[in-house]
Amino acid sequence: MPTTSLVHRPRRLRRTPSIRRLVRETRLAPEDLVLPLFIVPGEGVRRPVSSMPGVAQLSIDEALPVAREALDLGLGGIILFGIPKIKDSMGSDALDAQGIVQRAIRALKQALPDLWMIADTCLCEYTDHAHCGVIRDQEVDNDATLELLGQAAVSYADAGVDMVAPSGMMDGMVAAIRHALDGAGHTRVPILSYAVKYASAYYGPFRDAAENTPAFGDRRAYQMDPANRREALREAAYDVEQGADWLMVKPGLAYMDILRELRDRFELPLAVYNVSGEYAMIKAAAAHGWIDEPRVVLETLTGFKRAGADMILTYHALDAARWMKQP
Ligand code: PBG
Ligand code: ZN
């Protein structure tokens, strides 16, 4: 006979792997993950990003086998960032039918028609000053930038991309892109809006990968203050009104509360960007042998899903999918 008669014994449902599996509430799958790729001009180019071990800038021919592996592993898709040969004040390469991302989309789409392909839609990798829009009087000119974002989105859609993802935090970017896409006959191309994007120090390593460190100032005049929660809800609501198909929160780890709150308040699918600094921290600790990398990665990604993300953009995507397949 037990010495006490407890009513609640939650441990009963944790005793064995089989019962734990039955009561598991969140299941991470390869199709939840989207792999970011950095595309550079040239052939046979594979340039490792020093602050992001395992990530490299790739020419289109080098990106192809990686994209094929993403498809074979069952990932949800890939998101493309382009680093053009020539940058200028307007970010012209972003709008050019022969631009680096447009060429990548055409090549990858032709080889892998079933791989869901997203184009990050912003000017900062293409402008010589590396701000997310055109500059007037030392500031990013919101409305002049909208015009260019619309043109960029149309050219990505013309090249065959499946979805565009505006990331510049310009007011009205979703409406402007929707209008431009529809006007060009691309009514079927959805918009994944980086609706809630904070001005974050966690983007540090990405700036090595995408070569988009601003030449002057910073992005705090358009990206959000990390301290703000209500403003995130407003940003999301504005993007829903403008016709966004999908909302994103970025970064992930320090903003899990925002992710959960958006999940509870909005009905659209939700994405989270597990950003470069979050990736770098795990890789650095793992390289020192201080953490168990596969377990920490899968735990982190499960946390995003539990917090409400339907899709997770992560540099761990290929590794994580492999680890999921060998339990
Ligand atoms: C630029 C952009 C950034 C990221 C995605 N798109 C960086 C920035 O705003 O400076 C960050 C991604 C990452 O850190 O992994 N529009
Ligand atoms: Zn940008």
mmCIF file of C-alpha atoms and ligand atoms in Angstrom:
data_model
loop_
_atom_site.group_PDB
_atom_site.id
_atom_site.type_symbol
_atom_site.label_atom_id
_atom_site.label_comp_id
_atom_site.label_asym_id
_atom_site.label_seq_id
_atom_site.Cartn_x
_atom_site.Cartn_y
_atom_site.Cartn_z
ATOM 1 C CA MET A 1 0.000 0.000 0.000
ATOM 2 C CA PRO A 2 1.268 3.502 -0.815
ATOM 3 C CA THR A 3 1.863 5.706 2.173
ATOM 4 C CA THR A 4 -0.070 8.553 0.547
ATOM 5 C CA SER A 5 -3.007 8.635 -1.804
ATOM 6 C CA LEU A 6 -2.237 11.408 -4.282
ATOM 7 C CA VAL A 7 -5.019 12.432 -6.642
ATOM 8 C CA HIS A 8 -2.643 13.797 -9.291
ATOM 9 C CA ARG A 9 0.363 11.830 -10.433
ATOM 10 C CA PRO A 10 1.446 13.445 -13.753
ATOM 11 C CA ARG A 11 4.499 11.201 -13.804
ATOM 12 C CA ARG A 12 2.192 8.326 -14.801
ATOM 13 C CA LEU A 13 2.138 9.821 -18.315
ATOM 14 C CA ARG A 14 5.909 10.230 -18.525
ATOM 15 C CA ARG A 15 7.196 6.803 -17.570
ATOM 16 C CA THR A 16 8.073 5.258 -20.933
ATOM 17 C CA PRO A 17 8.868 6.400 -24.449
ATOM 18 C CA SER A 18 5.604 4.964 -25.725
ATOM 19 C CA ILE A 19 3.385 6.914 -23.330
ATOM 20 C CA ARG A 20 5.435 10.063 -23.801
ATOM 21 C CA ARG A 21 4.913 9.761 -27.512
ATOM 22 C CA LEU A 22 1.168 9.392 -27.064
ATOM 23 C CA VAL A 23 0.794 12.522 -24.942
ATOM 24 C CA ARG A 24 3.203 14.681 -26.960
ATOM 25 C CA GLU A 25 1.483 17.964 -27.887
ATOM 26 C CA THR A 26 3.884 19.426 -30.424
ATOM 27 C CA ARG A 27 5.520 17.586 -33.287
ATOM 28 C CA LEU A 28 8.317 19.121 -35.246
ATOM 29 C CA ALA A 29 8.577 17.977 -38.858
ATOM 30 C CA PRO A 30 10.957 18.778 -41.729
ATOM 31 C CA GLU A 31 8.125 20.516 -43.588
ATOM 32 C CA ASP A 32 7.955 23.132 -40.810
ATOM 33 C CA LEU A 33 11.426 24.365 -41.745
ATOM 34 C CA VAL A 34 12.582 26.803 -44.407
ATOM 35 C CA LEU A 35 16.269 27.118 -45.316
ATOM 36 C CA PRO A 36 17.749 30.552 -46.135
ATOM 37 C CA LEU A 37 20.264 30.621 -49.003
ATOM 38 C CA PHE A 38 22.673 33.416 -49.940
ATOM 39 C CA ILE A 39 23.237 33.564 -53.675
ATOM 40 C CA VAL A 40 26.278 35.238 -55.234
ATOM 41 C CA PRO A 41 27.312 35.742 -58.868
ATOM 42 C CA GLY A 42 29.802 33.448 -60.573
ATOM 43 C CA GLU A 43 30.287 29.752 -60.911
ATOM 44 C CA GLY A 44 31.695 27.229 -58.474
ATOM 45 C CA VAL A 45 31.636 29.830 -55.722
ATOM 46 C CA ARG A 46 31.269 28.584 -52.176
ATOM 47 C CA ARG A 47 32.354 31.246 -49.687
ATOM 48 C CA PRO A 48 31.911 30.248 -46.030
ATOM 49 C CA VAL A 49 30.467 32.896 -43.714
ATOM 50 C CA SER A 50 32.908 33.014 -40.803
ATOM 51 C CA SER A 51 30.368 34.023 -38.176
ATOM 52 C CA MET A 52 27.921 31.291 -39.288
ATOM 53 C CA PRO A 53 29.735 27.915 -39.357
ATOM 54 C CA GLY A 54 28.072 25.632 -41.890
ATOM 55 C CA VAL A 55 26.616 28.524 -43.913
ATOM 56 C CA ALA A 56 28.191 29.729 -47.163
ATOM 57 C CA GLN A 57 27.464 32.198 -49.904
ATOM 58 C CA LEU A 58 26.786 30.071 -52.983
ATOM 59 C CA SER A 59 26.738 30.645 -56.700
ATOM 60 C CA ILE A 60 23.629 29.331 -58.447
ATOM 61 C CA ASP A 61 25.295 26.074 -59.558
ATOM 62 C CA GLU A 62 26.485 25.420 -55.988
ATOM 63 C CA ALA A 63 23.077 26.275 -54.539
ATOM 64 C CA LEU A 64 21.341 23.722 -56.735
ATOM 65 C CA PRO A 65 22.518 20.541 -54.919
ATOM 66 C CA VAL A 66 21.764 22.198 -51.569
ATOM 67 C CA ALA A 67 18.256 23.056 -52.717
ATOM 68 C CA ARG A 68 17.842 19.519 -54.006
ATOM 69 C CA GLU A 69 18.817 18.177 -50.613
ATOM 70 C CA ALA A 70 16.286 20.505 -48.992
ATOM 71 C CA LEU A 71 13.607 18.992 -51.210
ATOM 72 C CA ASP A 72 14.800 15.409 -50.623
ATOM 73 C CA LEU A 73 14.764 15.911 -46.854
ATOM 74 C CA GLY A 74 11.211 17.195 -47.072
ATOM 75 C CA LEU A 75 11.843 20.766 -45.957
ATOM 76 C CA GLY A 76 9.008 23.265 -46.294
ATOM 77 C CA GLY A 77 11.057 25.336 -48.722
ATOM 78 C CA ILE A 78 13.910 27.761 -49.181
ATOM 79 C CA ILE A 79 14.173 31.547 -48.950
ATOM 80 C CA LEU A 80 16.581 33.315 -51.257
ATOM 81 C CA PHE A 81 18.787 36.320 -50.532
ATOM 82 C CA GLY A 82 20.859 37.766 -53.366
ATOM 83 C CA ILE A 83 24.214 39.522 -53.184
ATOM 84 C CA PRO A 84 24.634 41.310 -56.525
ATOM 85 C CA LYS A 85 27.858 42.099 -58.313
ATOM 86 C CA ILE A 86 27.052 45.787 -58.427
ATOM 87 C CA LYS A 87 25.223 47.792 -55.780
ATOM 88 C CA ASP A 88 23.869 51.300 -56.385
ATOM 89 C CA SER A 89 21.853 53.941 -54.576
ATOM 90 C CA MET A 90 18.510 52.490 -55.742
ATOM 91 C CA GLY A 91 19.276 48.789 -55.462
ATOM 92 C CA SER A 92 18.657 48.320 -59.194
ATOM 93 C CA ASP A 93 19.738 44.665 -59.258
ATOM 94 C CA ALA A 94 16.730 43.811 -57.082
ATOM 95 C CA LEU A 95 14.396 44.919 -59.900
ATOM 96 C CA ASP A 96 16.356 43.562 -62.835
ATOM 97 C CA ALA A 97 15.055 40.547 -64.758
ATOM 98 C CA GLN A 98 18.719 39.492 -65.053
ATOM 99 C CA GLY A 99 19.399 40.203 -61.354
ATOM 100 C CA ILE A 100 21.086 37.615 -59.172
ATOM 101 C CA VAL A 101 17.934 36.435 -57.408
ATOM 102 C CA GLN A 102 15.837 36.395 -60.567
ATOM 103 C CA ARG A 103 18.427 34.174 -62.249
ATOM 104 C CA ALA A 104 18.572 31.919 -59.195
ATOM 105 C CA ILE A 105 14.787 31.597 -59.094
ATOM 106 C CA ARG A 106 14.607 30.632 -62.765
ATOM 107 C CA ALA A 107 17.411 28.070 -62.491
ATOM 108 C CA LEU A 108 16.253 26.472 -59.241
ATOM 109 C CA LYS A 109 12.582 26.478 -60.209
ATOM 110 C CA GLN A 110 13.313 24.789 -63.503
ATOM 111 C CA ALA A 111 15.370 22.059 -61.831
ATOM 112 C CA LEU A 112 13.164 21.652 -58.751
ATOM 113 C CA PRO A 113 9.602 22.704 -59.569
ATOM 114 C CA ASP A 114 8.223 21.093 -56.395
ATOM 115 C CA LEU A 115 10.451 23.007 -53.986
ATOM 116 C CA TRP A 116 8.581 25.938 -52.386
ATOM 117 C CA MET A 117 10.659 29.010 -53.133
ATOM 118 C CA ILE A 118 10.406 32.315 -51.293
ATOM 119 C CA ALA A 119 12.156 35.551 -52.297
ATOM 120 C CA ASP A 120 13.170 37.906 -49.526
ATOM 121 C CA THR A 121 11.981 41.245 -50.861
ATOM 122 C CA CYS A 122 14.065 44.156 -49.618
ATOM 123 C CA LEU A 123 16.640 46.527 -51.052
ATOM 124 C CA CYS A 124 19.389 46.362 -48.412
ATOM 125 C CA GLU A 125 21.505 43.715 -50.136
ATOM 126 C CA TYR A 126 21.318 45.738 -53.350
ATOM 127 C CA THR A 127 21.870 49.342 -52.275
ATOM 128 C CA ASP A 128 25.397 50.732 -51.951
ATOM 129 C CA HIS A 129 24.466 52.365 -48.611
ATOM 130 C CA ALA A 130 22.808 49.068 -47.482
ATOM 131 C CA HIS A 131 19.659 50.633 -46.088
ATOM 132 C CA CYS A 132 16.354 48.918 -46.809
ATOM 133 C CA GLY A 133 15.108 51.670 -49.122
ATOM 134 C CA VAL A 134 16.090 54.715 -51.119
ATOM 135 C CA ILE A 135 17.627 57.621 -49.231
ATOM 136 C CA ARG A 136 16.396 61.182 -49.275
ATOM 137 C CA ASP A 137 17.745 63.805 -46.838
ATOM 138 C CA GLN A 138 19.691 61.125 -44.947
ATOM 139 C CA GLU A 139 16.536 59.087 -44.304
ATOM 140 C CA VAL A 140 14.864 56.113 -45.958
ATOM 141 C CA ASP A 141 12.060 57.538 -48.097
ATOM 142 C CA ASN A 142 9.122 55.267 -47.353
ATOM 143 C CA ASP A 143 6.856 55.900 -50.317
ATOM 144 C CA ALA A 144 9.583 56.035 -52.956
ATOM 145 C CA THR A 145 10.758 52.658 -51.614
ATOM 146 C CA LEU A 146 7.266 51.142 -51.948
ATOM 147 C CA GLU A 147 7.331 51.720 -55.670
ATOM 148 C CA LEU A 148 10.619 49.798 -55.988
ATOM 149 C CA LEU A 149 9.472 46.950 -53.726
ATOM 150 C CA GLY A 150 6.430 46.477 -55.950
ATOM 151 C CA GLN A 151 8.668 46.247 -59.011
ATOM 152 C CA ALA A 152 11.036 43.812 -57.280
ATOM 153 C CA ALA A 153 8.149 41.557 -56.240
ATOM 154 C CA VAL A 154 6.774 41.512 -59.785
ATOM 155 C CA SER A 155 10.159 40.585 -61.231
ATOM 156 C CA TYR A 156 10.534 37.706 -58.737
ATOM 157 C CA ALA A 157 7.051 36.503 -59.614
ATOM 158 C CA ASP A 158 7.848 36.810 -63.331
ATOM 159 C CA ALA A 159 10.891 34.603 -62.685
ATOM 160 C CA GLY A 160 8.620 31.993 -61.115
ATOM 161 C CA VAL A 161 8.974 32.407 -57.364
ATOM 162 C CA ASP A 162 6.229 30.865 -55.219
ATOM 163 C CA MET A 163 5.973 33.571 -52.550
ATOM 164 C CA VAL A 164 7.484 36.992 -51.812
ATOM 165 C CA ALA A 165 8.546 38.092 -48.341
ATOM 166 C CA PRO A 166 8.959 41.835 -47.786
ATOM 167 C CA SER A 167 11.388 42.403 -44.911
ATOM 168 C CA GLY A 168 12.092 46.128 -44.944
ATOM 169 C CA MET A 169 9.486 47.339 -42.429
ATOM 170 C CA MET A 170 8.242 50.072 -44.771
ATOM 171 C CA ASP A 171 4.743 51.343 -43.993
ATOM 172 C CA GLY A 172 2.300 50.056 -46.581
ATOM 173 C CA MET A 173 4.715 47.541 -48.131
ATOM 174 C CA VAL A 174 2.170 44.723 -48.192
ATOM 175 C CA ALA A 175 -0.505 46.817 -49.924
ATOM 176 C CA ALA A 176 2.001 48.196 -52.435
ATOM 177 C CA ILE A 177 3.314 44.737 -53.308
ATOM 178 C CA ARG A 178 -0.176 43.225 -53.518
ATOM 179 C CA HIS A 179 -1.249 46.018 -55.849
ATOM 180 C CA ALA A 180 1.829 45.609 -58.047
ATOM 181 C CA LEU A 181 1.540 41.814 -58.195
ATOM 182 C CA ASP A 182 -2.155 41.899 -59.025
ATOM 183 C CA GLY A 183 -1.588 44.572 -61.652
ATOM 184 C CA ALA A 184 0.939 42.279 -63.315
ATOM 185 C CA GLY A 185 -1.413 39.302 -63.240
ATOM 186 C CA HIS A 186 0.280 37.581 -60.280
ATOM 187 C CA THR A 187 -2.840 37.260 -58.156
ATOM 188 C CA ARG A 188 -1.820 33.766 -57.065
ATOM 189 C CA VAL A 189 1.503 34.732 -55.485
ATOM 190 C CA PRO A 190 1.096 35.029 -51.695
ATOM 191 C CA ILE A 191 2.834 37.574 -49.475
ATOM 192 C CA LEU A 192 4.673 36.471 -46.347
ATOM 193 C CA SER A 193 5.109 39.712 -44.436
ATOM 194 C CA TYR A 194 7.930 40.272 -41.983
ATOM 195 C CA ALA A 195 5.190 42.109 -40.095
ATOM 196 C CA VAL A 196 6.950 42.315 -36.762
ATOM 197 C CA LYS A 197 10.668 42.819 -37.232
ATOM 198 C CA TYR A 198 12.712 44.273 -34.408
ATOM 199 C CA ALA A 199 15.911 46.316 -34.677
ATOM 200 C CA SER A 200 18.009 43.502 -33.271
ATOM 201 C CA ALA A 201 21.663 42.903 -32.478
ATOM 202 C CA TYR A 202 20.959 39.255 -33.314
ATOM 203 C CA TYR A 203 21.244 40.123 -37.023
ATOM 204 C CA GLY A 204 25.005 40.660 -36.657
ATOM 205 C CA PRO A 205 26.261 37.528 -38.452
ATOM 206 C CA PHE A 206 23.684 37.923 -41.257
ATOM 207 C CA ARG A 207 25.355 41.170 -42.214
ATOM 208 C CA ASP A 208 28.533 39.233 -43.007
ATOM 209 C CA ALA A 209 26.513 36.762 -45.063
ATOM 210 C CA ALA A 210 24.421 39.317 -46.944
ATOM 211 C CA GLU A 211 26.960 42.138 -46.946
ATOM 212 C CA ASN A 212 24.329 44.663 -45.896
ATOM 213 C CA THR A 213 25.773 46.626 -42.976
ATOM 214 C CA PRO A 214 24.422 50.188 -43.320
ATOM 215 C CA ALA A 215 27.060 52.683 -44.483
ATOM 216 C CA PHE A 216 25.705 55.242 -42.018
ATOM 217 C CA GLY A 217 23.326 55.138 -39.070
ATOM 218 C CA ASP A 218 21.269 52.048 -38.297
ATOM 219 C CA ARG A 219 17.823 50.607 -39.000
ATOM 220 C CA ARG A 220 16.069 51.819 -35.862
ATOM 221 C CA ALA A 221 14.045 54.392 -37.765
ATOM 222 C CA TYR A 222 12.161 51.597 -39.525
ATOM 223 C CA GLN A 223 12.651 48.349 -37.580
ATOM 224 C CA MET A 224 10.879 48.065 -34.233
ATOM 225 C CA ASP A 225 12.100 48.864 -30.736
ATOM 226 C CA PRO A 226 12.688 45.540 -28.894
ATOM 227 C CA ALA A 227 10.839 46.928 -25.888
ATOM 228 C CA ASN A 228 7.477 47.169 -27.667
ATOM 229 C CA ARG A 229 4.640 44.671 -27.571
ATOM 230 C CA ARG A 230 1.493 46.665 -28.359
ATOM 231 C CA GLU A 231 3.195 48.121 -31.396
ATOM 232 C CA ALA A 232 3.771 44.579 -32.653
ATOM 233 C CA LEU A 233 0.045 43.924 -32.526
ATOM 234 C CA ARG A 234 -0.624 47.100 -34.508
ATOM 235 C CA GLU A 235 1.992 46.205 -37.111
ATOM 236 C CA ALA A 236 0.441 42.779 -37.548
ATOM 237 C CA ALA A 237 -3.086 44.202 -37.794
ATOM 238 C CA TYR A 238 -2.029 46.719 -40.457
ATOM 239 C CA ASP A 239 -0.485 43.951 -42.537
ATOM 240 C CA VAL A 240 -3.595 41.805 -42.226
ATOM 241 C CA GLU A 241 -5.675 44.775 -43.452
ATOM 242 C CA GLN A 242 -3.296 45.223 -46.383
ATOM 243 C CA GLY A 243 -3.802 41.644 -47.508
ATOM 244 C CA ALA A 244 -0.851 39.747 -46.084
ATOM 245 C CA ASP A 245 -1.285 35.990 -46.474
ATOM 246 C CA TRP A 246 1.178 35.062 -43.784
ATOM 247 C CA LEU A 247 2.771 36.939 -40.862
ATOM 248 C CA MET A 248 6.290 36.666 -39.498
ATOM 249 C CA VAL A 249 7.937 37.559 -36.201
ATOM 250 C CA LYS A 250 11.691 38.180 -36.183
ATOM 251 C CA PRO A 251 13.962 37.402 -34.340
ATOM 252 C CA GLY A 252 12.675 34.327 -32.553
ATOM 253 C CA LEU A 253 14.137 33.490 -29.162
ATOM 254 C CA ALA A 254 13.869 36.871 -27.469
ATOM 255 C CA TYR A 255 10.362 37.361 -28.938
ATOM 256 C CA MET A 256 8.550 34.115 -28.152
ATOM 257 C CA ASP A 257 5.931 36.086 -26.219
ATOM 258 C CA ILE A 258 5.130 38.097 -29.344
ATOM 259 C CA LEU A 259 4.843 34.924 -31.377
ATOM 260 C CA ARG A 260 2.380 33.434 -28.920
ATOM 261 C CA GLU A 261 0.362 36.611 -28.781
ATOM 262 C CA LEU A 262 0.072 36.869 -32.553
ATOM 263 C CA ARG A 263 -0.933 33.212 -32.694
ATOM 264 C CA ASP A 264 -3.741 33.877 -30.210
ATOM 265 C CA ARG A 265 -4.989 37.055 -31.883
ATOM 266 C CA PHE A 266 -4.709 36.426 -35.622
ATOM 267 C CA GLU A 267 -5.915 33.620 -37.825
ATOM 268 C CA LEU A 268 -3.252 33.835 -40.538
ATOM 269 C CA PRO A 269 -0.439 31.321 -40.690
ATOM 270 C CA LEU A 270 2.550 32.467 -38.676
ATOM 271 C CA ALA A 271 6.279 32.237 -39.317
ATOM 272 C CA VAL A 272 9.262 32.907 -37.114
ATOM 273 C CA TYR A 273 12.802 33.736 -38.200
ATOM 274 C CA ASN A 274 15.403 31.928 -36.096
ATOM 275 C CA VAL A 275 18.029 34.527 -36.998
ATOM 276 C CA SER A 276 21.755 34.451 -37.616
ATOM 277 C CA GLY A 277 22.845 35.475 -34.107
ATOM 278 C CA GLU A 278 20.685 32.757 -32.570
ATOM 279 C CA TYR A 279 22.306 30.253 -34.914
ATOM 280 C CA ALA A 280 25.822 31.554 -34.201
ATOM 281 C CA MET A 281 25.371 31.224 -30.434
ATOM 282 C CA ILE A 282 24.397 27.571 -30.683
ATOM 283 C CA LYS A 283 27.176 26.781 -33.172
ATOM 284 C CA ALA A 284 29.790 28.494 -31.008
ATOM 285 C CA ALA A 285 28.763 26.710 -27.827
ATOM 286 C CA ALA A 286 28.570 23.387 -29.665
ATOM 287 C CA ALA A 287 32.040 23.899 -31.151
ATOM 288 C CA HIS A 288 33.365 24.246 -27.606
ATOM 289 C CA GLY A 289 31.608 21.057 -26.595
ATOM 290 C CA TRP A 290 29.525 23.010 -24.094
ATOM 291 C CA ILE A 291 26.129 21.902 -25.380
ATOM 292 C CA ASP A 292 24.669 18.930 -27.236
ATOM 293 C CA GLU A 293 23.971 20.582 -30.598
ATOM 294 C CA PRO A 294 21.286 18.261 -32.032
ATOM 295 C CA ARG A 295 19.297 18.264 -28.807
ATOM 296 C CA VAL A 296 19.564 22.018 -28.289
ATOM 297 C CA VAL A 297 18.574 22.726 -31.891
ATOM 298 C CA LEU A 298 15.560 20.419 -31.873
ATOM 299 C CA GLU A 299 14.462 21.744 -28.482
ATOM 300 C CA THR A 300 14.726 25.331 -29.737
ATOM 301 C CA LEU A 301 12.771 24.605 -32.911
ATOM 302 C CA THR A 302 10.122 22.700 -30.957
ATOM 303 C CA GLY A 303 9.831 25.755 -28.721
ATOM 304 C CA PHE A 304 9.044 27.956 -31.729
ATOM 305 C CA LYS A 305 6.363 25.571 -32.866
ATOM 306 C CA ARG A 306 4.864 25.294 -29.380
ATOM 307 C CA ALA A 307 4.828 29.108 -29.186
ATOM 308 C CA GLY A 308 2.680 29.182 -32.315
ATOM 309 C CA ALA A 309 4.878 29.145 -35.402
ATOM 310 C CA ASP A 310 3.595 27.224 -38.419
ATOM 311 C CA MET A 311 6.841 27.780 -40.275
ATOM 312 C CA ILE A 312 10.387 28.313 -39.004
ATOM 313 C CA LEU A 313 13.068 29.991 -41.095
ATOM 314 C CA THR A 314 16.314 28.549 -39.797
ATOM 315 C CA TYR A 315 19.916 27.949 -40.850
ATOM 316 C CA HIS A 316 19.690 24.649 -38.924
ATOM 317 C CA ALA A 317 17.043 23.353 -41.356
ATOM 318 C CA LEU A 318 19.093 20.675 -43.164
ATOM 319 C CA ASP A 319 20.795 19.392 -40.004
ATOM 320 C CA ALA A 320 17.557 19.430 -38.037
ATOM 321 C CA ALA A 321 15.701 17.481 -40.733
ATOM 322 C CA ARG A 322 18.477 14.881 -40.753
ATOM 323 C CA TRP A 323 18.401 14.571 -36.960
ATOM 324 C CA MET A 324 14.619 14.173 -37.001
ATOM 325 C CA LYS A 325 14.969 11.204 -39.313
ATOM 326 C CA GLN A 326 17.327 9.333 -36.972
ATOM 327 C CA PRO A 327 15.658 9.468 -33.564
HETATM 328 C C1 PBG B 1 17.268 42.577 -44.293
HETATM 329 C C2 PBG B 1 17.236 41.312 -43.539
HETATM 330 C C3 PBG B 1 17.937 41.040 -42.357
HETATM 331 C C4 PBG B 1 17.655 39.734 -42.022
HETATM 332 C C5 PBG B 1 16.784 39.218 -42.984
HETATM 333 N N1 PBG B 1 16.513 40.228 -43.910
HETATM 334 C C6 PBG B 1 18.895 41.834 -41.599
HETATM 335 C C7 PBG B 1 18.668 43.215 -41.212
HETATM 336 O O1 PBG B 1 17.547 43.709 -41.146
HETATM 337 O O2 PBG B 1 19.683 43.848 -40.947
HETATM 338 C C8 PBG B 1 18.224 39.058 -40.804
HETATM 339 C C9 PBG B 1 18.353 37.605 -40.852
HETATM 340 C C10 PBG B 1 19.277 37.041 -39.857
HETATM 341 O O3 PBG B 1 19.882 37.705 -39.009
HETATM 342 O O4 PBG B 1 19.419 35.812 -39.922
HETATM 343 N N2 PBG B 1 16.060 43.096 -44.684
HETATM 344 ZN ZN ZN B 2 16.409 45.157 -45.711
#
